[in-house]
Amino acid sequence: MRGAGFTALIVTPYFRTSQTAVHFCEGAGDWNCPRQKIEPRWTEDEKAFARWTELIVALKTQDIDLIAGTDPDFVASEADRCGTVLRDAVLSHPEGSHILIVCHSPLTEVSIEGVTGKRLAARRRRRRCRCRGRFGPRFRLRNRARVG
C-alpha cells in the first residue's frame, strides 16, 4: 500500500473503521489523509443488522460461508443491498481515484459478492503460537501484576 496516494476514504459510521482507515493511510505513507466520507447505508437497516448479529452470535463466527449455509436468502438479499452501496460509493468518485473503503466482516464480503457475483474465500484461523518465548503465555502469566 505504500505510496497509494489515496484520494478518498469511505468508512461506515462506526468509529473503529475511521481509526482503521487513518492507520492504513498513514501506513501507506499518506500523512495528509483525505477527509473521510461516512457511508451510513451499510449499517442503517436495523433489522438486517440485528439479523447479522443474531447469526454471528449463534454460529460463533463471521465466516460468510457458514452464515450463507444457515440463511442463504438473507445473505443473497444483503449481497444485493450492500453491493449497491459499494457500487454507488465507488461510482461517486471520478475515474482514476484511489479509494480506500473500510467496512466490517461479513458486510465487506457480501458487498464484494454483490458487485462481482463471487464470494470471497473465507479467512481461516491461524494456529496459536506454541512458543514459550519472551511474549508467550508464561511471560504474560509471570508479568501480569507488573503489566497491569
mmCIF file of C-alpha atoms in Angstrom:
data_model
loop_
_atom_site.group_PDB
_atom_site.id
_atom_site.type_symbol
_atom_site.label_atom_id
_atom_site.label_comp_id
_atom_site.label_asym_id
_atom_site.label_seq_id
_atom_site.Cartn_x
_atom_site.Cartn_y
_atom_site.Cartn_z
ATOM 1 C CA MET A 1 0.000 0.000 0.000
ATOM 2 C CA ARG A 2 2.979 2.294 0.294
ATOM 3 C CA GLY A 3 2.591 5.299 -1.972
ATOM 4 C CA ALA A 4 -1.018 4.501 -2.862
ATOM 5 C CA GLY A 5 -1.933 8.186 -2.759
ATOM 6 C CA PHE A 6 -5.477 7.691 -1.592
ATOM 7 C CA THR A 7 -7.842 10.323 -2.931
ATOM 8 C CA ALA A 8 -10.847 9.185 -0.897
ATOM 9 C CA LEU A 9 -11.593 7.317 2.324
ATOM 10 C CA ILE A 10 -15.019 5.766 2.772
ATOM 11 C CA VAL A 11 -15.979 4.293 6.145
ATOM 12 C CA THR A 12 -19.031 3.002 7.973
ATOM 13 C CA PRO A 13 -20.493 5.093 10.822
ATOM 14 C CA TYR A 14 -18.570 3.097 13.415
ATOM 15 C CA PHE A 15 -15.561 4.801 14.994
ATOM 16 C CA ARG A 16 -13.311 1.760 14.651
ATOM 17 C CA THR A 17 -13.493 1.855 10.843
ATOM 18 C CA SER A 18 -12.496 5.514 10.913
ATOM 19 C CA GLN A 19 -9.469 4.715 13.069
ATOM 20 C CA THR A 20 -8.507 1.806 10.827
ATOM 21 C CA ALA A 21 -8.718 3.952 7.682
ATOM 22 C CA VAL A 22 -6.370 6.536 9.167
ATOM 23 C CA HIS A 23 -3.850 3.836 10.148
ATOM 24 C CA PHE A 24 -3.971 2.307 6.656
ATOM 25 C CA CYS A 25 -3.463 5.724 5.142
ATOM 26 C CA GLU A 26 -0.529 6.568 7.391
ATOM 27 C CA GLY A 27 0.948 3.108 6.843
ATOM 28 C CA ALA A 28 0.871 3.807 3.116
ATOM 29 C CA GLY A 29 2.912 6.953 3.729
ATOM 30 C CA ASP A 30 -0.002 9.328 3.149
ATOM 31 C CA TRP A 31 0.336 11.519 6.219
ATOM 32 C CA ASN A 32 -2.227 14.020 4.979
ATOM 33 C CA CYS A 33 -5.166 11.664 4.693
ATOM 34 C CA PRO A 34 -8.131 12.816 2.636
ATOM 35 C CA ARG A 35 -11.302 13.697 4.505
ATOM 36 C CA GLN A 36 -13.354 10.627 5.350
ATOM 37 C CA LYS A 37 -16.792 10.139 3.861
ATOM 38 C CA ILE A 38 -19.129 8.198 6.112
ATOM 39 C CA GLU A 39 -21.402 5.805 4.215
ATOM 40 C CA PRO A 40 -24.311 5.069 6.577
ATOM 41 C CA ARG A 41 -26.208 2.768 4.201
ATOM 42 C CA TRP A 42 -24.091 -0.252 5.166
ATOM 43 C CA THR A 43 -25.500 -0.172 8.701
ATOM 44 C CA GLU A 44 -28.751 1.809 8.515
ATOM 45 C CA ASP A 45 -31.072 -1.198 8.128
ATOM 46 C CA GLU A 46 -31.601 -2.079 11.798
ATOM 47 C CA LYS A 47 -33.447 -5.341 11.068
ATOM 48 C CA ALA A 48 -30.642 -6.564 8.822
ATOM 49 C CA PHE A 49 -28.017 -5.508 11.357
ATOM 50 C CA ALA A 50 -29.910 -7.368 14.092
ATOM 51 C CA ARG A 51 -30.085 -10.465 11.870
ATOM 52 C CA TRP A 52 -26.332 -10.323 11.168
ATOM 53 C CA THR A 53 -25.667 -10.053 14.897
ATOM 54 C CA GLU A 54 -28.023 -12.944 15.645
ATOM 55 C CA LEU A 55 -26.333 -15.203 13.063
ATOM 56 C CA ILE A 56 -22.802 -14.299 14.132
ATOM 57 C CA VAL A 57 -23.566 -14.901 17.813
ATOM 58 C CA ALA A 58 -25.434 -18.159 17.150
ATOM 59 C CA LEU A 59 -22.741 -19.560 14.860
ATOM 60 C CA LYS A 60 -19.857 -18.017 16.849
ATOM 61 C CA THR A 61 -18.194 -16.976 13.585
ATOM 62 C CA GLN A 62 -18.180 -14.296 10.909
ATOM 63 C CA ASP A 63 -17.406 -16.881 8.210
ATOM 64 C CA ILE A 64 -19.664 -15.901 5.323
ATOM 65 C CA ASP A 65 -19.857 -19.482 4.004
ATOM 66 C CA LEU A 66 -21.267 -20.760 7.313
ATOM 67 C CA ILE A 67 -23.673 -17.828 7.581
ATOM 68 C CA ALA A 68 -24.843 -18.336 3.994
ATOM 69 C CA GLY A 69 -25.385 -22.026 4.696
ATOM 70 C CA THR A 70 -27.657 -21.110 7.597
ATOM 71 C CA ASP A 71 -29.686 -18.354 5.899
ATOM 72 C CA PRO A 72 -28.931 -18.193 2.147
ATOM 73 C CA ASP A 73 -31.899 -15.939 1.291
ATOM 74 C CA PHE A 74 -30.822 -13.308 3.819
ATOM 75 C CA VAL A 75 -27.219 -13.357 2.599
ATOM 76 C CA ALA A 76 -28.368 -13.065 -1.037
ATOM 77 C CA SER A 77 -30.587 -10.065 -0.261
ATOM 78 C CA GLU A 78 -27.791 -8.434 1.750
ATOM 79 C CA ALA A 79 -25.363 -9.034 -1.125
ATOM 80 C CA ASP A 80 -27.718 -7.107 -3.407
ATOM 81 C CA ARG A 81 -28.174 -4.287 -0.891
ATOM 82 C CA CYS A 82 -24.521 -3.981 0.144
ATOM 83 C CA GLY A 83 -23.322 -4.432 -3.433
ATOM 84 C CA THR A 84 -25.423 -1.431 -4.423
ATOM 85 C CA VAL A 85 -23.894 0.609 -1.595
ATOM 86 C CA LEU A 86 -20.359 -0.355 -2.661
ATOM 87 C CA ARG A 87 -21.050 0.318 -6.349
ATOM 88 C CA ASP A 88 -22.593 3.730 -5.587
ATOM 89 C CA ALA A 89 -19.697 4.647 -3.285
ATOM 90 C CA VAL A 90 -17.106 3.860 -5.939
ATOM 91 C CA LEU A 91 -19.019 5.446 -8.833
ATOM 92 C CA SER A 92 -19.462 8.677 -6.872
ATOM 93 C CA HIS A 93 -15.740 9.395 -7.416
ATOM 94 C CA PRO A 94 -14.004 10.299 -10.686
ATOM 95 C CA GLU A 95 -12.266 7.602 -12.695
ATOM 96 C CA GLY A 96 -8.676 7.082 -11.607
ATOM 97 C CA SER A 97 -9.437 7.766 -7.941
ATOM 98 C CA HIS A 98 -7.602 5.709 -5.323
ATOM 99 C CA ILE A 99 -10.344 4.868 -2.853
ATOM 100 C CA LEU A 100 -9.845 3.101 0.455
ATOM 101 C CA ILE A 101 -13.067 1.629 1.827
ATOM 102 C CA VAL A 102 -13.107 0.272 5.360
ATOM 103 C CA CYS A 103 -16.124 -1.823 6.321
ATOM 104 C CA HIS A 104 -16.887 -4.771 8.623
ATOM 105 C CA SER A 105 -16.874 -8.512 8.175
ATOM 106 C CA PRO A 106 -19.143 -10.031 6.871
ATOM 107 C CA LEU A 107 -20.517 -6.867 5.213
ATOM 108 C CA THR A 108 -17.265 -6.480 3.287
ATOM 109 C CA GLU A 109 -17.599 -9.957 1.830
ATOM 110 C CA VAL A 110 -21.257 -9.608 0.837
ATOM 111 C CA SER A 111 -20.614 -6.161 -0.668
ATOM 112 C CA ILE A 112 -17.957 -7.614 -2.947
ATOM 113 C CA GLU A 113 -20.191 -10.582 -3.728
ATOM 114 C CA GLY A 114 -22.987 -8.169 -4.643
ATOM 115 C CA VAL A 115 -20.753 -6.352 -7.134
ATOM 116 C CA THR A 116 -18.772 -9.252 -8.601
ATOM 117 C CA GLY A 117 -21.169 -12.155 -8.126
ATOM 118 C CA LYS A 118 -18.348 -14.127 -6.490
ATOM 119 C CA ARG A 119 -17.870 -14.907 -2.832
ATOM 120 C CA LEU A 120 -14.510 -14.199 -1.242
ATOM 121 C CA ALA A 121 -12.743 -17.184 0.219
ATOM 122 C CA ALA A 122 -13.290 -17.415 3.954
ATOM 123 C CA ARG A 123 -10.379 -16.449 6.161
ATOM 124 C CA ARG A 124 -9.011 -19.394 8.060
ATOM 125 C CA ARG A 125 -7.886 -19.059 11.655
ATOM 126 C CA ARG A 126 -4.205 -19.332 12.262
ATOM 127 C CA ARG A 127 -2.944 -21.806 14.778
ATOM 128 C CA ARG A 128 -1.907 -20.211 18.021
ATOM 129 C CA CYS A 129 1.760 -19.811 18.670
ATOM 130 C CA ARG A 130 3.097 -22.526 20.924
ATOM 131 C CA CYS A 131 6.260 -20.622 21.678
ATOM 132 C CA ARG A 132 7.464 -20.066 25.212
ATOM 133 C CA GLY A 133 9.470 -17.016 24.297
ATOM 134 C CA ARG A 134 9.521 -13.610 25.886
ATOM 135 C CA PHE A 135 5.951 -12.740 24.941
ATOM 136 C CA GLY A 136 4.492 -16.240 25.141
ATOM 137 C CA PRO A 137 1.888 -17.416 27.700
ATOM 138 C CA ARG A 138 4.403 -17.854 30.516
ATOM 139 C CA PHE A 139 5.632 -14.280 30.142
ATOM 140 C CA ARG A 140 2.076 -12.948 30.365
ATOM 141 C CA LEU A 141 1.300 -15.021 33.450
ATOM 142 C CA ARG A 142 4.540 -14.119 35.256
ATOM 143 C CA ASN A 143 4.244 -10.438 34.468
ATOM 144 C CA ARG A 144 0.515 -9.924 34.879
ATOM 145 C CA ALA A 145 0.920 -7.958 38.125
ATOM 146 C CA ARG A 146 3.658 -5.765 36.680
ATOM 147 C CA VAL A 147 1.967 -5.166 33.317
ATOM 148 C CA GLY A 148 -1.476 -4.367 34.540
#
